PDB file of C-alpha atoms in Angstrom:
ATOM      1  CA  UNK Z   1    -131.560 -81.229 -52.373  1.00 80.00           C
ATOM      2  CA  UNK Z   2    -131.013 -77.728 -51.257  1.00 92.00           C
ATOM      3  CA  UNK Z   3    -133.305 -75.822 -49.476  1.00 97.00           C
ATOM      4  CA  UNK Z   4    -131.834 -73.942 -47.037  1.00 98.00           C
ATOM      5  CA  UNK Z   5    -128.333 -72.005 -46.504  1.00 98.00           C
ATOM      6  CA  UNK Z   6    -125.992 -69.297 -45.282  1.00 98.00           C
ATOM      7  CA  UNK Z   7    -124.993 -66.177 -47.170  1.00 97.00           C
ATOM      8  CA  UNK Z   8    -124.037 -63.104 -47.040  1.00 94.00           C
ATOM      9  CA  UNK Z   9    -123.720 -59.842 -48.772  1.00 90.00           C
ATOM     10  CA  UNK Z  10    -119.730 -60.007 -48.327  1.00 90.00           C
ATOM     11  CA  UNK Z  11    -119.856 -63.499 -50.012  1.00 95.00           C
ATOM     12  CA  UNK Z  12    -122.190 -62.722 -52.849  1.00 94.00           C
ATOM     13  CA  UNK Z  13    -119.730 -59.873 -53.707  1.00 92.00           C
ATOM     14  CA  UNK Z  14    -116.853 -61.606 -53.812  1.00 92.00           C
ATOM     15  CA  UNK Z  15    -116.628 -62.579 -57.708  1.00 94.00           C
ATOM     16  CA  UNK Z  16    -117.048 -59.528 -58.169  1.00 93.00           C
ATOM     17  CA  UNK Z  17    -114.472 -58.423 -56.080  1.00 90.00           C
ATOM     18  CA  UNK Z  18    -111.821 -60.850 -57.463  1.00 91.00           C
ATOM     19  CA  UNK Z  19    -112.564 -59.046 -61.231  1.00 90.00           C
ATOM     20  CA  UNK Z  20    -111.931 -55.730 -60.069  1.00 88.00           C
ATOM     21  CA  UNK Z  21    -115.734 -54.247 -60.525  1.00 87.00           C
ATOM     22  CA  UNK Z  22    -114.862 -51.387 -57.342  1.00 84.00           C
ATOM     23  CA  UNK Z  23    -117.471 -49.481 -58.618  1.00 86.00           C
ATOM     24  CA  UNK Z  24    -119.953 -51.632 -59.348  1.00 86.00           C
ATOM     25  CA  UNK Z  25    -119.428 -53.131 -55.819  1.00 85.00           C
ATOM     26  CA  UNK Z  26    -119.939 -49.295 -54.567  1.00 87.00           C
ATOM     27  CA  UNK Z  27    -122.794 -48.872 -55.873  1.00 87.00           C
ATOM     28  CA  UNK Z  28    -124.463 -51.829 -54.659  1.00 87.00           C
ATOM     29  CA  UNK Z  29    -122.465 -51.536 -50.897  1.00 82.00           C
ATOM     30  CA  UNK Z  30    -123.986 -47.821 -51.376  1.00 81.00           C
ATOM     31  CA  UNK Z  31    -127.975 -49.029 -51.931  1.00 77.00           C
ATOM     32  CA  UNK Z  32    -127.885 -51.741 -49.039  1.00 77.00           C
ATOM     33  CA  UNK Z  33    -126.074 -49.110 -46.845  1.00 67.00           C
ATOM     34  CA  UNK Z  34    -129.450 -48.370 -45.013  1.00 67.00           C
ATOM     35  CA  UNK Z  35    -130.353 -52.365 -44.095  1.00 64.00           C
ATOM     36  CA  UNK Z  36    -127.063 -52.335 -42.625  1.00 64.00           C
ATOM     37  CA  UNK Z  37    -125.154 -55.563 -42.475  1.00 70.00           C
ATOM     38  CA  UNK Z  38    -127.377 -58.445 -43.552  1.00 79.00           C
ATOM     39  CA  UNK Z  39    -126.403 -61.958 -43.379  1.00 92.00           C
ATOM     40  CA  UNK Z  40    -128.474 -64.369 -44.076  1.00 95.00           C
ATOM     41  CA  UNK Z  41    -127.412 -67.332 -41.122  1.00 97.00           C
ATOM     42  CA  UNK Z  42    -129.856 -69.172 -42.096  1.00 97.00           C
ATOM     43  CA  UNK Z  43    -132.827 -68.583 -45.056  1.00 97.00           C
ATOM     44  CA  UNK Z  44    -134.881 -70.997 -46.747  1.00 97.00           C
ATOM     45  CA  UNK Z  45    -135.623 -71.143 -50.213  1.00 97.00           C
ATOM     46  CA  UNK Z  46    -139.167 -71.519 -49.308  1.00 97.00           C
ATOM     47  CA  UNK Z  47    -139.587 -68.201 -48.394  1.00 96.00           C
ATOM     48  CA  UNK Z  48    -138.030 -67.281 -52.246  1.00 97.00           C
ATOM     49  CA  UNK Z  49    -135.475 -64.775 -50.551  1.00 94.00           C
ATOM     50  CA  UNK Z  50    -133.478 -62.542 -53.387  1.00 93.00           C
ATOM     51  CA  UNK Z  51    -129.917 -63.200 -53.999  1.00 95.00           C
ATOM     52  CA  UNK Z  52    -127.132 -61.720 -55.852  1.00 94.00           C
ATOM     53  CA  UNK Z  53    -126.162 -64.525 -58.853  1.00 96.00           C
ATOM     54  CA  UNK Z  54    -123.597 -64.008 -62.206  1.00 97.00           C
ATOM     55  CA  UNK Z  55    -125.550 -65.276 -65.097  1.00 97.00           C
ATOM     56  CA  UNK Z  56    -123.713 -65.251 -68.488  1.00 94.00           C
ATOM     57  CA  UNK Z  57    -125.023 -61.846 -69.679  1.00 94.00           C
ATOM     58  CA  UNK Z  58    -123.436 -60.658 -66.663  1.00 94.00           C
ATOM     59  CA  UNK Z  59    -120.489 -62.884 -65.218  1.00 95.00           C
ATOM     60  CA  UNK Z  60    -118.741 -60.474 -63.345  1.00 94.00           C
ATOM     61  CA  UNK Z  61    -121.203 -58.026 -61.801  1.00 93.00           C
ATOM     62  CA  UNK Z  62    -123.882 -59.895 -59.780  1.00 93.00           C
ATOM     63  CA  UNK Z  63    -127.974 -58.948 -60.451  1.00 93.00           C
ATOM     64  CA  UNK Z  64    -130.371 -59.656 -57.611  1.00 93.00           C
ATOM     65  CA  UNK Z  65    -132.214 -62.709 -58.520  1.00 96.00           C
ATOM     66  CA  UNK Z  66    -135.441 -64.595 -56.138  1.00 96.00           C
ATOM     67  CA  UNK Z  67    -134.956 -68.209 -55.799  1.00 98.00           C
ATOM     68  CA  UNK Z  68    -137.471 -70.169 -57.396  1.00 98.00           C
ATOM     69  CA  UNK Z  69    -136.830 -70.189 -61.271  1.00 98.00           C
ATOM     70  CA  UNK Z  70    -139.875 -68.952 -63.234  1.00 97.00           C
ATOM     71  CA  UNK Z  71    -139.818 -70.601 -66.593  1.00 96.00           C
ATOM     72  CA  UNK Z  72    -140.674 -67.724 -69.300  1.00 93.00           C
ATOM     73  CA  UNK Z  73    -143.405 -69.478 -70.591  1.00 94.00           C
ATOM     74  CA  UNK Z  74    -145.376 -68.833 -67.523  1.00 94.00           C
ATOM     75  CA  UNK Z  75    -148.909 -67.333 -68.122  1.00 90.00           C
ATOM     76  CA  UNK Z  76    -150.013 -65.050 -64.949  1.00 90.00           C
ATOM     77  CA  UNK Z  77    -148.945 -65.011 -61.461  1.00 89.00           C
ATOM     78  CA  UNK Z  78    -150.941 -67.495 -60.222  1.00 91.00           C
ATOM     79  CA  UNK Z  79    -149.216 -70.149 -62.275  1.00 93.00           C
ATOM     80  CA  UNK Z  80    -145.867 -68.442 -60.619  1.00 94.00           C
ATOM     81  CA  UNK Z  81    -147.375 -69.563 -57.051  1.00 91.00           C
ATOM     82  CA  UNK Z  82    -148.366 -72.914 -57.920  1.00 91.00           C
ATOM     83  CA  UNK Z  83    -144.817 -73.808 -59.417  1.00 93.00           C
ATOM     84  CA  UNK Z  84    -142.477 -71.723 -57.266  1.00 94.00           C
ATOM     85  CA  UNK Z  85    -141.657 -74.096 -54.549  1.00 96.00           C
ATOM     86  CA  UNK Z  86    -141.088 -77.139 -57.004  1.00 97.00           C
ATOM     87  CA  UNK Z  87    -138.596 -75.154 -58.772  1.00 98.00           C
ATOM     88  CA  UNK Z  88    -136.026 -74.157 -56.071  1.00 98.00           C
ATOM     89  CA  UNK Z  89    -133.681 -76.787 -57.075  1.00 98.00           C
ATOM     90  CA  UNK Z  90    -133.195 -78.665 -60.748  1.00 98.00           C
ATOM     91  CA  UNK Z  91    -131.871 -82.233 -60.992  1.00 97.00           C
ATOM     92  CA  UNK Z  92    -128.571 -81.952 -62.781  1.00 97.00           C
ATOM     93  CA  UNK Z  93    -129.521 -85.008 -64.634  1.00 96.00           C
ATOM     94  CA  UNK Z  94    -132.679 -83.816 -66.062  1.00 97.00           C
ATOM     95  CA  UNK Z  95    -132.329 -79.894 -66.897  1.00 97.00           C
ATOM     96  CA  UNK Z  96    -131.882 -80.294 -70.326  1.00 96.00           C
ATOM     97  CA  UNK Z  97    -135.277 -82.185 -70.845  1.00 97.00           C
ATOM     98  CA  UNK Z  98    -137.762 -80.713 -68.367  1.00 97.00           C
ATOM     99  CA  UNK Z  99    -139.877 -78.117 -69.406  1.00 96.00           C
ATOM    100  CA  UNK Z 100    -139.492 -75.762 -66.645  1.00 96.00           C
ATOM    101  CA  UNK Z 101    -135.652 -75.841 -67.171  1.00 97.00           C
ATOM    102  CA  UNK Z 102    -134.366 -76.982 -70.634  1.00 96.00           C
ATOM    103  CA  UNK Z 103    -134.593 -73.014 -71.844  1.00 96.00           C
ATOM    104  CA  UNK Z 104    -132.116 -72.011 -68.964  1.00 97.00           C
ATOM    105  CA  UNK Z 105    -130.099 -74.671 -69.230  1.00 97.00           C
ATOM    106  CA  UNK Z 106    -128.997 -74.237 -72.740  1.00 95.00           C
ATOM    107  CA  UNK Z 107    -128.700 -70.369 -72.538  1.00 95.00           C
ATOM    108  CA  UNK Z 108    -128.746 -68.611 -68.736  1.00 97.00           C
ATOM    109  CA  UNK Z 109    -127.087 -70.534 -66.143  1.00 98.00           C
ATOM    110  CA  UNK Z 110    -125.488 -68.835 -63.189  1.00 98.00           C
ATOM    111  CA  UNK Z 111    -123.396 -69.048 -60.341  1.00 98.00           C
ATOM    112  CA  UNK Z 112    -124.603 -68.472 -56.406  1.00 98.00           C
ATOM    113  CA  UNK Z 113    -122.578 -68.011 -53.373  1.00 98.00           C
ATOM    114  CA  UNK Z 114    -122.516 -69.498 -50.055  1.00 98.00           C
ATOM    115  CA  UNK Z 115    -120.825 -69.892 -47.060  1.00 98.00           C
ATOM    116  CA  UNK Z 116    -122.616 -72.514 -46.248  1.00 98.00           C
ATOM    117  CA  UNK Z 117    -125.686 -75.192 -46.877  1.00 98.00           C
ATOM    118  CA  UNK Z 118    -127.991 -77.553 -44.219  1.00 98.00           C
ATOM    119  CA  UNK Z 119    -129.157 -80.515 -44.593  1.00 97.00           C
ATOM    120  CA  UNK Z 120    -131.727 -82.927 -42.300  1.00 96.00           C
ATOM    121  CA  UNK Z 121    -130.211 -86.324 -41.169  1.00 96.00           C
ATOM    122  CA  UNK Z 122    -132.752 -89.313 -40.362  1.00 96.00           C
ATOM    123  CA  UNK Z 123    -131.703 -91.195 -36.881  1.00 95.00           C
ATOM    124  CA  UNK Z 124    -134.745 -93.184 -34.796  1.00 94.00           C
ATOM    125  CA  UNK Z 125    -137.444 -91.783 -36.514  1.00 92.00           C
ATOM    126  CA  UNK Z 126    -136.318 -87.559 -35.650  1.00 95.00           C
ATOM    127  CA  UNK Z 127    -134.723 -85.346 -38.090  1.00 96.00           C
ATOM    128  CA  UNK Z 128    -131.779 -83.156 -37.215  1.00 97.00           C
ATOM    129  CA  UNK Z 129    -130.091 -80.659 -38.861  1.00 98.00           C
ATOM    130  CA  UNK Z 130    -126.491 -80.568 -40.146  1.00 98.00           C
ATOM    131  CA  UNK Z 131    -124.506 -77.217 -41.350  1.00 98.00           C
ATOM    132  CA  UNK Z 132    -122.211 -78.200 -44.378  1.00 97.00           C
ATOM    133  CA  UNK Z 133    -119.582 -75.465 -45.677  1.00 97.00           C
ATOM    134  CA  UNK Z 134    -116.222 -76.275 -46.965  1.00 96.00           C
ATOM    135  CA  UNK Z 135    -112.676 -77.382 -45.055  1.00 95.00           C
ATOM    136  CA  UNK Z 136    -110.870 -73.865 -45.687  1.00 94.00           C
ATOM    137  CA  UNK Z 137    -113.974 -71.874 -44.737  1.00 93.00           C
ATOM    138  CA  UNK Z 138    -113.776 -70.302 -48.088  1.00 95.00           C
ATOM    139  CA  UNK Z 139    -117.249 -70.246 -50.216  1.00 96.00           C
ATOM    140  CA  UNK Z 140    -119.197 -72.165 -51.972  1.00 97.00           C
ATOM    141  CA  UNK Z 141    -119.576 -71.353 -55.384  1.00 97.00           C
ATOM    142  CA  UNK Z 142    -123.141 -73.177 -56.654  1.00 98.00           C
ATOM    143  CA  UNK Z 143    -123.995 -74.126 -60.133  1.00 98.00           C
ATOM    144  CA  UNK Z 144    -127.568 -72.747 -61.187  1.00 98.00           C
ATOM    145  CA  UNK Z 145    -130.160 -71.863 -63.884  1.00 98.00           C
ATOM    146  CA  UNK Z 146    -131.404 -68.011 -63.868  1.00 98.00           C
ATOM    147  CA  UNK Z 147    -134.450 -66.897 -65.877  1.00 97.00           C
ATOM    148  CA  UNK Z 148    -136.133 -63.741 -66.919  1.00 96.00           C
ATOM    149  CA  UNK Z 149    -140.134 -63.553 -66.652  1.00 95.00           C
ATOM    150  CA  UNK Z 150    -142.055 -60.920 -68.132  1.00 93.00           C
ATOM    151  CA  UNK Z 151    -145.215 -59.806 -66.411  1.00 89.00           C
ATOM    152  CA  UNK Z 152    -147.426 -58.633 -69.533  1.00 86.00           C
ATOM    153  CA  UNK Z 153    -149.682 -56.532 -67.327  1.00 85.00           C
ATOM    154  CA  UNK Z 154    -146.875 -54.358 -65.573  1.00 88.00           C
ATOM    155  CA  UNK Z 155    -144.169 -54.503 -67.626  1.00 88.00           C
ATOM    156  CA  UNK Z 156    -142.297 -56.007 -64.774  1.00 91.00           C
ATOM    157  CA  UNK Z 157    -139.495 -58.140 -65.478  1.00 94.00           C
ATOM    158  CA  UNK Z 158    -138.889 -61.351 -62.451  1.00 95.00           C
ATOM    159  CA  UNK Z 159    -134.957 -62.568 -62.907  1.00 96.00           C
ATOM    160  CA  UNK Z 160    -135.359 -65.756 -60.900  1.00 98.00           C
ATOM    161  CA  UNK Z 161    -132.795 -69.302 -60.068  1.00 98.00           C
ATOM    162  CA  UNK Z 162    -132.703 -72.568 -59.340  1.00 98.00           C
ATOM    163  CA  UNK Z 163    -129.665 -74.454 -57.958  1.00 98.00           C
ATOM    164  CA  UNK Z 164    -128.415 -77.946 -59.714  1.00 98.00           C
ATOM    165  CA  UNK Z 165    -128.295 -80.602 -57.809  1.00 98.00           C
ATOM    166  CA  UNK Z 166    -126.734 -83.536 -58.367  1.00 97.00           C
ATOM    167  CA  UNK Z 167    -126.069 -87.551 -56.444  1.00 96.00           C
ATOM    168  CA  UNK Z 168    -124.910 -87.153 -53.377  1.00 95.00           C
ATOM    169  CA  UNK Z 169    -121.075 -87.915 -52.870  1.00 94.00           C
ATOM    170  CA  UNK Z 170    -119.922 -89.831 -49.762  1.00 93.00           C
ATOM    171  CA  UNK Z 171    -119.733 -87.653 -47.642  1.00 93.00           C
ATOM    172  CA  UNK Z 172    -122.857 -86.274 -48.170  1.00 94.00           C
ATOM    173  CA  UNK Z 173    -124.479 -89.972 -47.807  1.00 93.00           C
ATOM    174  CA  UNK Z 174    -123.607 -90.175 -44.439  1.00 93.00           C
ATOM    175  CA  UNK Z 175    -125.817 -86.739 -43.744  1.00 95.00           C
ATOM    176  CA  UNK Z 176    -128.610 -86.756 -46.226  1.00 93.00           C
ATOM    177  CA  UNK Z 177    -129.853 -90.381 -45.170  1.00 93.00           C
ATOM    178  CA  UNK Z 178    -133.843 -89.625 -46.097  1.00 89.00           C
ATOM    179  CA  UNK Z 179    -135.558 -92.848 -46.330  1.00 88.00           C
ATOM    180  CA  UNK Z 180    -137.735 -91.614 -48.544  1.00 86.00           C
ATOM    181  CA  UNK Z 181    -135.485 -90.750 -51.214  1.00 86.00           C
ATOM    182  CA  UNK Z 182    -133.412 -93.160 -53.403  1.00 86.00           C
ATOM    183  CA  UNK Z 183    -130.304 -91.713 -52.780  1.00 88.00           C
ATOM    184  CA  UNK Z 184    -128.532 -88.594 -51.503  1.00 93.00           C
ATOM    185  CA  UNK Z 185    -128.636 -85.618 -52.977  1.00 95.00           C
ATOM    186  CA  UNK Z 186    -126.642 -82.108 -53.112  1.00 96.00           C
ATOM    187  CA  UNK Z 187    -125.705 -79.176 -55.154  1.00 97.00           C
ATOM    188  CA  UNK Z 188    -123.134 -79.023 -57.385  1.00 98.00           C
ATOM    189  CA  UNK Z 189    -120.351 -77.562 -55.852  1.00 97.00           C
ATOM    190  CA  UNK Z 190    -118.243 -76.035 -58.810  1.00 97.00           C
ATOM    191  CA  UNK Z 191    -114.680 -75.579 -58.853  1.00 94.00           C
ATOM    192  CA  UNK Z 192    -112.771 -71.435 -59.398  1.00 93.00           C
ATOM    193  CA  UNK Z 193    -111.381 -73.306 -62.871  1.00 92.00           C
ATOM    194  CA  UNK Z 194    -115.312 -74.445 -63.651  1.00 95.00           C
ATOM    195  CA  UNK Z 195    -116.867 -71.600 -62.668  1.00 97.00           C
ATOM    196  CA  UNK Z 196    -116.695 -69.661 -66.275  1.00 96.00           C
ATOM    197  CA  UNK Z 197    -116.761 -73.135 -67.680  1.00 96.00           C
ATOM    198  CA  UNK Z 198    -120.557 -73.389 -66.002  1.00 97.00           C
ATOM    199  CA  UNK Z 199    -121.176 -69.627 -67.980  1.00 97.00           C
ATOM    200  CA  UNK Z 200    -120.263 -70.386 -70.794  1.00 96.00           C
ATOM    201  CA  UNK Z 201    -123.069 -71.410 -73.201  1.00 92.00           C
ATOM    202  CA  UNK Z 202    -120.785 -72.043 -75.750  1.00 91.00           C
ATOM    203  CA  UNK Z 203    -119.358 -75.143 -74.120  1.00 89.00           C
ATOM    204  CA  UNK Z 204    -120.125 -78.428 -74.735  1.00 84.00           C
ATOM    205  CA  UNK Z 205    -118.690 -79.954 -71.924  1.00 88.00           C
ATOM    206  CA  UNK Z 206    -121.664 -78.749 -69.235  1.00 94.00           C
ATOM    207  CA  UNK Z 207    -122.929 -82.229 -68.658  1.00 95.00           C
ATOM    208  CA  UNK Z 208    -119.081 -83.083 -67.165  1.00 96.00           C
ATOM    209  CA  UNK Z 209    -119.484 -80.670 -64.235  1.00 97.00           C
ATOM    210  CA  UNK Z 210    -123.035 -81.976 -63.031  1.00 97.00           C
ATOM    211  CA  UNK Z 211    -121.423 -84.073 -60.474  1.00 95.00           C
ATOM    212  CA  UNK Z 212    -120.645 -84.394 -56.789  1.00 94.00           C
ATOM    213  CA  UNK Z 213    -117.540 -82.523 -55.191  1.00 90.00           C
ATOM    214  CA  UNK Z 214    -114.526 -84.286 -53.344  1.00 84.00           C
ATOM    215  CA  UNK Z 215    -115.613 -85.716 -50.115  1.00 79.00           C
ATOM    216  CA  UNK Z 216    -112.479 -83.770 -48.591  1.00 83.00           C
ATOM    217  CA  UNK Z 217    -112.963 -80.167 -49.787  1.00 89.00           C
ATOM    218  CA  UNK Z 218    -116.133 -80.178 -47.263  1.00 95.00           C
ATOM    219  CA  UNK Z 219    -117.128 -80.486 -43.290  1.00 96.00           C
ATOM    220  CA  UNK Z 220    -120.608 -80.988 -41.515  1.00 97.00           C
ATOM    221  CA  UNK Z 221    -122.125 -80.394 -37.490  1.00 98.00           C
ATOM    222  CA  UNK Z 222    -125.372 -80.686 -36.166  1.00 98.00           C
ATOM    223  CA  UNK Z 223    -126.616 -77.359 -35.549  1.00 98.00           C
ATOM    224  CA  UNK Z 224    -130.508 -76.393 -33.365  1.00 97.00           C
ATOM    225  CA  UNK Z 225    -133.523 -76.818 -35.311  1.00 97.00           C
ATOM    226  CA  UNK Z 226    -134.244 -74.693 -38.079  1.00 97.00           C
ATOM    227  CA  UNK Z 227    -137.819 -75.713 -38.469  1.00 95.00           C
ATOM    228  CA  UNK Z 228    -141.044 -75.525 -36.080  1.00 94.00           C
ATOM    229  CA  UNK Z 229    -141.384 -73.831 -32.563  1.00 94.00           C
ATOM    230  CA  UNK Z 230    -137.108 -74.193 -31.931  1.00 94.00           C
ATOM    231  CA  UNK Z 231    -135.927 -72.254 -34.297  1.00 96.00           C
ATOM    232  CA  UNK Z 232    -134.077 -69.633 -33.655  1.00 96.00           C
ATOM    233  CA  UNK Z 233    -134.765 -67.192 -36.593  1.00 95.00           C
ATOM    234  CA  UNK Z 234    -132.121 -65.775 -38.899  1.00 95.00           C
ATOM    235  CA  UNK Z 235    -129.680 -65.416 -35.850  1.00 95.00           C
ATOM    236  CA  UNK Z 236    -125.995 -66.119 -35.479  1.00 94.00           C
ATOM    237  CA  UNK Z 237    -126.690 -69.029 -32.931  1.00 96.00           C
ATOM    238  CA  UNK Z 238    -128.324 -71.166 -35.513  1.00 97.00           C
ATOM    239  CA  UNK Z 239    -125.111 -72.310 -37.315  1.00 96.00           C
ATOM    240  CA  UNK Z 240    -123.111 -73.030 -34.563  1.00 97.00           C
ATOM    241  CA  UNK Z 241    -122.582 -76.450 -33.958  1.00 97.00           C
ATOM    242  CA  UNK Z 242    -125.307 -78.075 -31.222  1.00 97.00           C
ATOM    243  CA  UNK Z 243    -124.696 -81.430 -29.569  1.00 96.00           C
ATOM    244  CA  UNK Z 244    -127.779 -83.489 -29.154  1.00 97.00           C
ATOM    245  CA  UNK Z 245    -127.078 -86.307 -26.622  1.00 96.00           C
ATOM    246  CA  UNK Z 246    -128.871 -88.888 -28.310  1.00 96.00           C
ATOM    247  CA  UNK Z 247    -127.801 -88.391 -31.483  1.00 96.00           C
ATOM    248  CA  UNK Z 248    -125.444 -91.309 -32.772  1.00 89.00           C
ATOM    249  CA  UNK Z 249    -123.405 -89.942 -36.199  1.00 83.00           C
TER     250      UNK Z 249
END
């Protein structure tokens, strides 16, 4: 599961910095130049925030993209708001037989940057939240699904994504403990040599990199509450690392 996580405009733009796209990346620096410098610290997906992601039409220029995939098969907008918040993540395991993901799948899957997700851990009954990012501090390049919706009565077209998620690795097991669930859970974390690979919808070898990442590339801390009346807001204070004294991990 992944719900929540840390971004910013600086990572999102990095692919596209590592191909070369200056002005491309001008533009875009040029259009956000009035919102000044926004990071998201901390955004759910539940609030279907937009997001720069590389699809396969476009794998080296990023297109703004709301999280919450929107199937194209959707009829009106009203469907859109009944199945937007079970769409934020796909299970790797499943995306090429559900019906809200097998068309992506096959043909428009994408890649989403991060510095950073969270994650709740279960201890005594209380839930507390734990920051995960990787070792080197370097981001995190997700594996998702991006789709184009059409609405018929404006002409408007929604580009929308879903991250893949996959088991839990070790690591991960230790943080994502919900009793509730069978198992851990987390995104697939994809390698720089399997990020094309993930583009390419020629390749028959997708199915291989729906699985968990190396326990070592990655690094967890319990950080304040980023639900109810504690949170802090998108602030810089709510990913720094917060001891809670009776917290046993």
């Amino acid at each position: 599961m992944c719900y929540d996580i840390k971004t910013s405009f600086e990572t999102q733009l990095k692919r596209a910095k590592r191909f070369g796209q200056i002005d491309s990346i001008k533009e875009i620096e040029e259009k956000l130049l009035p919102y000044g410098d926004i990071t998201f610290h901390h955004i759910s997906g539940f609030s279907h925030p937009k997001l720069f992601v590389y699809n396969n039409k476009s794998t080296q220029i990023p297109k703004l993209s709301i999280w919450g995939l929107v199937p194209y098969w959707v009829k009106s907008e009203e469907h859109i708001l009944k199945l937007w918040n079970s769409t934020l993540n796909a299970r790797g395991e499943t995306i090429f037989d559900k019906p809200s993901f097998k068309s992506a799948a096959k043909s428009s899957r994408c890649l989403i940057y991060v510095d950073g997700f969270y994650e709740h851990h279960h201890f005594n009954g209380r839930r507390y939240p734990f920051f995960i990012k990787s070792i080197n501090n370097e981001p995190l390049c997700f594996a998702g699904l991006n789709s184009e919706w059409l609405n018929e009565n404006t002409g408007e077209i929604l580009s929308t994504f879903t991250i893949v998620t996959t088991v839990g690795n070790q690591f991960m097991s230790k943080i994502h403990n919900n009793p509730k669930l069978e198992g851990p859970r987390m995104p697939v974390i994809l390698s720089k040599n399997n990020e094309d690979n993930w583009l390419d919808i020629k390749s028959k070898n997708i199915k291989a990199l729906i699985k968990p990442s190396e326990d070592e590339n990655l690094m967890a801390f319990p950080v304040k509450r980023i639900r109810g009346k504690e949170y802090l807001g998108n602030v810089k204070e709510v990913c720094l690392e917060f001891n809670y004294p009776e917290l046993i991990f």
